[in-house]
Amino acid sequence: MLDELIKEVSAAEMPSHIAIIMDGNGRWAEQHNQKRISGHKEGVNAVRRIVDIAGEINLKYLTIYAFSTENWGRSKTEVGYLLKLIMDSLNKEINGLRKNNVNIRFIGSDKELSESYNKKVIETCKKSWDNDGLHLNIAMNYGSRREILEAFNKMRADIDKGELLEDDISEATVSKYLYTAGMPDPDLIIRTSGEQRLSNFLIWQSAYSEFWFTKTLWPDFSKEEFLQAIIGYQSRKRSFGKR
Ligand code: IPE
Ligand code: IPE
Ligand code: MG
């Protein structure tokens, strides 16, 4: 089944960038009569699966939404668990990712996170920055409105320094000041768990993205379903406003 689906994916029409809103960990845990945090732990296994298959089909960019600027509003226990889980998973996976030619980075705001947390993330990710296979972005303490606001502030600072001319600000300039600078916009955005919204994810970048919604809860999301989403995407006609 998996091999057949891999063959069905057209290499020529491979999306350059897929972004995923990994949702439904809490409901998965509830279904299994477990605490919410067990759902998050199980969610890491799904991340491993999807990163694995993304590398196998030679995807160039994969961005996954791990923690939003709004997620600080959850209980202290859950937030603490998520921060630790994300750091522990990075530490556990970094050697395997390096071996698999994955180039990993975190995108998001460093404001609410401690200096030592941010430092450790960069130090660890750096070990993979010579890799030129899959570019994996972990959206951590990410919020699109925050990203755009920070971009405005950086632009203003560069104007003050004389490094940016006010008259030169184009759409491309704005893109260059976002966390995703230099990356292609996502061609396909997948959201699991049946919710159909962006939840402050890649608002600027998703202007022309295709969307794929599935009721599957994130911990149950399989390699097969990921490939089905790509095959579905490849059957769509993208006009970009032209005819
Ligand atoms: C997604 O699962 C993971 C994060 C937002 C960190 P949820 O924790 O949102 O799961 P549900 O939506 O409550 O089921
Ligand atoms: C979005 O999921 C954030 C992440 C997947 C990290 P949420 O579960 O936090 O979003 P809402 O509350 O349903 O919009
Ligand atoms: Mg949710």
Short mmCIF file of C-alpha atoms and ligand atoms in Angstrom, two decimals:
data_model
loop_
_atom_site.label_atom_id
_atom_site.label_comp_id
_atom_site.label_asym_id
_atom_site.label_seq_id
_atom_site.Cartn_x
_atom_site.Cartn_y
_atom_site.Cartn_z
CA MET A 1 0.00 0.00 0.00
CA LEU A 2 2.69 2.49 1.02
CA ASP A 3 4.97 1.61 -1.91
CA GLU A 4 2.06 1.91 -4.32
CA LEU A 5 1.15 5.33 -2.97
CA ILE A 6 4.78 6.49 -3.22
CA LYS A 7 4.70 5.52 -6.91
CA GLU A 8 1.47 7.47 -7.36
CA VAL A 9 3.07 10.70 -6.15
CA SER A 10 4.36 12.69 -9.10
CA ALA A 11 7.95 13.80 -8.51
CA ALA A 12 7.56 16.48 -11.17
CA GLU A 13 4.62 18.05 -9.35
CA MET A 14 5.94 17.70 -5.85
CA PRO A 15 4.90 20.63 -3.66
CA SER A 16 7.98 22.62 -2.65
CA HIS A 17 6.66 23.27 0.83
CA ILE A 18 4.08 21.50 2.97
CA ALA A 19 2.94 22.94 6.29
CA ILE A 20 1.02 20.97 8.90
CA ILE A 21 -1.22 22.08 11.76
CA MET A 22 -0.86 19.06 14.02
CA ASP A 23 -4.12 19.10 15.93
CA GLY A 24 -6.07 16.60 18.01
CA ASN A 25 -3.55 15.28 20.54
CA GLY A 26 -5.85 16.08 23.46
CA ARG A 27 -8.85 14.37 21.86
CA TRP A 28 -6.71 11.35 21.01
CA ALA A 29 -5.74 11.05 24.69
CA GLU A 30 -9.37 11.42 25.75
CA GLN A 31 -10.39 8.64 23.34
CA HIS A 32 -7.78 6.40 24.96
CA ASN A 33 -8.77 7.39 28.49
CA GLN A 34 -5.43 9.03 29.05
CA LYS A 35 -4.23 12.45 30.15
CA ARG A 36 -3.75 15.16 27.50
CA ILE A 37 0.03 14.91 27.80
CA SER A 38 -0.02 11.27 26.59
CA GLY A 39 -1.57 12.58 23.39
CA HIS A 40 1.32 14.99 22.92
CA LYS A 41 3.83 12.20 23.55
CA GLU A 42 2.11 10.02 20.96
CA GLY A 43 2.10 13.00 18.61
CA VAL A 44 5.90 12.94 18.52
CA ASN A 45 5.76 9.46 16.95
CA ALA A 46 3.56 10.86 14.20
CA VAL A 47 6.09 13.64 13.61
CA ARG A 48 8.86 11.06 13.23
CA ARG A 49 6.76 9.11 10.68
CA ILE A 50 5.94 12.15 8.60
CA VAL A 51 9.49 13.54 8.61
CA ASP A 52 10.67 10.10 7.52
CA ILE A 53 8.30 9.82 4.56
CA ALA A 54 8.84 13.48 3.61
CA GLY A 55 12.56 12.75 3.26
CA GLU A 56 11.87 9.59 1.33
CA ILE A 57 9.81 11.39 -1.33
CA ASN A 58 12.39 14.22 -1.52
CA LEU A 59 10.18 16.99 -0.21
CA LYS A 60 12.20 20.20 0.13
CA TYR A 61 10.39 22.08 2.94
CA LEU A 62 8.17 20.84 5.76
CA THR A 63 6.87 23.19 8.46
CA ILE A 64 5.06 21.79 11.47
CA TYR A 65 3.10 23.81 14.02
CA ALA A 66 4.29 22.63 17.43
CA PHE A 67 3.34 25.46 19.81
CA SER A 68 1.48 28.68 19.12
CA THR A 69 1.76 32.06 20.81
CA GLU A 70 -1.81 31.35 22.03
CA ASN A 71 -0.89 27.98 23.56
CA TRP A 72 0.58 29.80 26.61
CA GLY A 73 -3.06 30.08 27.68
CA ARG A 74 -3.21 26.35 28.54
CA SER A 75 -2.61 24.99 32.03
CA LYS A 76 0.85 25.46 33.51
CA THR A 77 1.32 21.69 33.62
CA GLU A 78 0.49 21.23 29.94
CA VAL A 79 2.65 24.17 28.82
CA GLY A 80 5.58 22.94 30.91
CA TYR A 81 5.19 19.44 29.53
CA LEU A 82 5.07 20.67 25.91
CA LEU A 83 8.19 22.84 26.28
CA LYS A 84 10.10 19.92 27.77
CA LEU A 85 8.76 17.41 25.24
CA ILE A 86 9.80 19.60 22.32
CA MET A 87 13.33 20.10 23.70
CA ASP A 88 13.73 16.42 24.66
CA SER A 89 12.51 15.28 21.24
CA LEU A 90 14.95 17.60 19.49
CA ASN A 91 17.81 16.20 21.57
CA LYS A 92 16.74 12.62 20.98
CA GLU A 93 16.23 12.99 17.23
CA ILE A 94 19.08 15.28 16.22
CA ASN A 95 21.59 12.53 15.37
CA GLY A 96 19.09 10.60 13.26
CA LEU A 97 18.04 13.79 11.50
CA ARG A 98 21.67 14.61 10.75
CA LYS A 99 22.21 11.17 9.27
CA ASN A 100 19.08 11.52 7.13
CA ASN A 101 20.30 14.79 5.61
CA VAL A 102 17.56 16.84 7.35
CA ASN A 103 18.25 20.51 8.01
CA ILE A 104 16.19 21.54 11.04
CA ARG A 105 15.41 24.96 12.43
CA PHE A 106 12.89 26.49 14.82
CA ILE A 107 10.77 29.41 13.62
CA GLY A 108 8.85 31.64 15.97
CA SER A 109 9.33 34.33 18.55
CA ASP A 110 12.04 33.98 21.18
CA LYS A 111 10.30 36.42 23.54
CA GLU A 112 8.48 34.22 26.06
CA LEU A 113 11.07 31.44 26.05
CA SER A 114 14.10 31.59 28.33
CA GLU A 115 17.48 32.59 26.96
CA SER A 116 18.90 29.17 27.80
CA TYR A 117 16.04 27.42 25.98
CA ASN A 118 16.60 29.48 22.84
CA LYS A 119 20.36 28.99 23.04
CA LYS A 120 20.06 25.23 23.41
CA VAL A 121 17.68 25.02 20.43
CA ILE A 122 20.09 26.90 18.15
CA GLU A 123 23.15 24.97 19.35
CA THR A 124 21.41 21.66 18.67
CA CYS A 125 19.83 22.61 15.34
CA LYS A 126 23.15 24.01 14.10
CA LYS A 127 24.54 20.49 13.95
CA SER A 128 22.26 19.86 10.97
CA TRP A 129 22.81 23.06 9.04
CA ASP A 130 25.28 21.55 6.56
CA ASN A 131 22.52 19.21 5.37
CA ASP A 132 20.80 19.93 2.09
CA GLY A 133 17.95 17.39 2.13
CA LEU A 134 14.60 18.12 3.75
CA HIS A 135 14.37 21.53 5.42
CA LEU A 136 12.30 20.95 8.54
CA ASN A 137 10.87 23.99 10.33
CA ILE A 138 9.45 23.57 13.81
CA ALA A 139 7.02 26.42 14.44
CA MET A 140 7.62 27.00 18.13
CA ASN A 141 6.12 29.91 20.03
CA TYR A 142 4.89 30.82 16.57
CA GLY A 143 2.13 33.26 15.77
CA SER A 144 1.62 34.79 12.38
CA ARG A 145 0.48 38.17 13.66
CA ARG A 146 3.52 38.29 15.95
CA GLU A 147 5.74 37.39 12.99
CA ILE A 148 4.30 40.19 10.87
CA LEU A 149 4.55 42.68 13.73
CA GLU A 150 8.19 41.74 14.36
CA ALA A 151 8.85 42.13 10.61
CA PHE A 152 7.40 45.68 10.70
CA ASN A 153 9.55 46.57 13.69
CA LYS A 154 12.71 45.16 12.04
CA MET A 155 11.92 47.09 8.86
CA ARG A 156 11.46 50.28 10.83
CA ALA A 157 14.78 49.73 12.61
CA ASP A 158 16.54 49.12 9.27
CA ILE A 159 14.98 52.29 7.83
CA ASP A 160 16.32 54.23 10.84
CA LYS A 161 19.78 52.73 10.23
CA GLY A 162 19.59 53.65 6.56
CA GLU A 163 19.79 49.99 5.53
CA LEU A 164 16.31 49.95 4.01
CA LEU A 165 14.69 52.64 1.89
CA GLU A 166 11.02 53.29 2.60
CA ASP A 167 10.27 53.50 -1.12
CA ASP A 168 11.84 50.09 -1.71
CA ILE A 169 9.40 48.11 0.42
CA SER A 170 7.71 45.53 -1.80
CA GLU A 171 5.85 42.30 -1.07
CA ALA A 172 9.19 40.53 -1.53
CA THR A 173 10.73 42.80 1.12
CA VAL A 174 8.03 41.85 3.62
CA SER A 175 8.62 38.13 2.88
CA LYS A 176 12.33 38.65 3.53
CA TYR A 177 11.63 39.98 7.03
CA LEU A 178 9.47 37.01 8.07
CA TYR A 179 10.83 33.94 9.91
CA THR A 180 10.42 32.03 6.62
CA ALA A 181 12.79 34.34 4.69
CA GLY A 182 14.29 32.60 1.69
CA MET A 183 11.79 29.73 1.76
CA PRO A 184 9.05 29.09 -0.78
CA ASP A 185 5.49 29.76 0.42
CA PRO A 186 3.62 26.60 1.46
CA ASP A 187 1.90 24.97 -1.52
CA LEU A 188 -0.17 22.74 0.72
CA ILE A 189 -1.39 23.19 4.30
CA ILE A 190 -2.70 20.13 6.10
CA ARG A 191 -4.76 20.30 9.30
CA THR A 192 -5.75 17.22 11.25
CA SER A 193 -8.58 16.66 13.78
CA GLY A 194 -11.46 18.09 11.74
CA GLU A 195 -10.94 21.76 12.61
CA GLN A 196 -10.94 24.05 9.61
CA ARG A 197 -9.04 27.20 10.49
CA LEU A 198 -5.52 28.61 10.41
CA SER A 199 -5.18 29.42 14.14
CA ASN A 200 -2.65 32.19 13.45
CA PHE A 201 -0.42 30.03 11.23
CA LEU A 202 1.45 31.37 8.16
CA ILE A 203 -1.14 34.02 7.33
CA TRP A 204 1.03 36.00 4.90
CA GLN A 205 2.64 32.90 3.39
CA SER A 206 -0.63 31.02 2.78
CA ALA A 207 -2.11 33.60 0.41
CA TYR A 208 -2.22 30.97 -2.37
CA SER A 209 -1.87 27.70 -0.47
CA GLU A 210 -4.10 24.71 -1.08
CA PHE A 211 -5.76 23.27 2.04
CA TRP A 212 -6.29 19.66 3.07
CA PHE A 213 -8.45 18.97 6.10
CA THR A 214 -8.83 15.53 7.66
CA LYS A 215 -10.78 14.28 10.68
CA THR A 216 -7.86 12.02 11.67
CA LEU A 217 -6.36 13.04 15.01
CA TRP A 218 -2.67 13.94 14.76
CA PRO A 219 -1.29 10.90 16.68
CA ASP A 220 -3.13 8.64 14.18
CA PHE A 221 -1.91 10.50 11.08
CA SER A 222 -0.14 7.97 8.86
CA LYS A 223 2.42 8.06 6.06
CA GLU A 224 -0.34 6.78 3.76
CA GLU A 225 -2.66 9.66 4.58
CA PHE A 226 0.16 12.17 4.09
CA LEU A 227 0.78 10.74 0.62
CA GLN A 228 -2.96 10.79 -0.11
CA ALA A 229 -3.01 14.49 0.76
CA ILE A 230 -0.15 15.11 -1.69
CA ILE A 231 -1.83 13.05 -4.42
CA GLY A 232 -5.06 14.99 -3.85
CA TYR A 233 -3.14 18.26 -4.03
CA GLN A 234 -1.54 17.17 -7.30
CA SER A 235 -4.95 16.65 -8.90
CA ARG A 236 -6.01 20.25 -8.24
CA LYS A 237 -5.77 23.07 -10.73
CA ARG A 238 -3.96 26.15 -9.41
CA SER A 239 -4.63 29.26 -11.47
CA PHE A 240 -3.25 31.99 -9.20
CA GLY A 241 -5.94 34.32 -10.46
CA LYS A 242 -4.99 33.82 -14.09
CA ARG A 243 -6.86 31.87 -16.72
C1 IPE B 1 -2.35 19.84 19.09
O1 IPE B 1 -3.23 19.09 19.85
C2 IPE B 1 -1.04 20.07 19.81
C3 IPE B 1 -0.83 21.46 20.27
C4 IPE B 1 -1.62 22.46 20.05
C5 IPE B 1 0.37 21.70 21.03
P1 IPE B 1 -4.24 19.74 20.90
O2 IPE B 1 -3.56 19.75 22.24
O3 IPE B 1 -4.69 21.06 20.43
O4 IPE B 1 -5.41 18.68 20.89
P2 IPE B 1 -6.97 18.97 20.99
O5 IPE B 1 -7.31 19.99 19.95
O6 IPE B 1 -7.22 19.48 22.36
O7 IPE B 1 -7.59 17.65 20.72
C1 IPE B 2 -3.08 25.10 16.73
O1 IPE B 2 -3.84 24.20 17.44
C2 IPE B 2 -1.69 25.19 17.27
C3 IPE B 2 -0.85 24.03 17.07
C4 IPE B 2 -1.16 22.97 16.37
C5 IPE B 2 0.44 24.09 17.70
P1 IPE B 2 -4.80 24.66 18.66
O2 IPE B 2 -5.52 23.46 19.09
O3 IPE B 2 -3.99 25.38 19.64
O4 IPE B 2 -5.74 25.70 17.91
P2 IPE B 2 -7.25 26.13 18.22
O5 IPE B 2 -7.31 26.51 19.66
O6 IPE B 2 -8.09 24.92 17.92
O7 IPE B 2 -7.51 27.24 17.27
MG MG B 3 -6.29 21.65 19.33
#
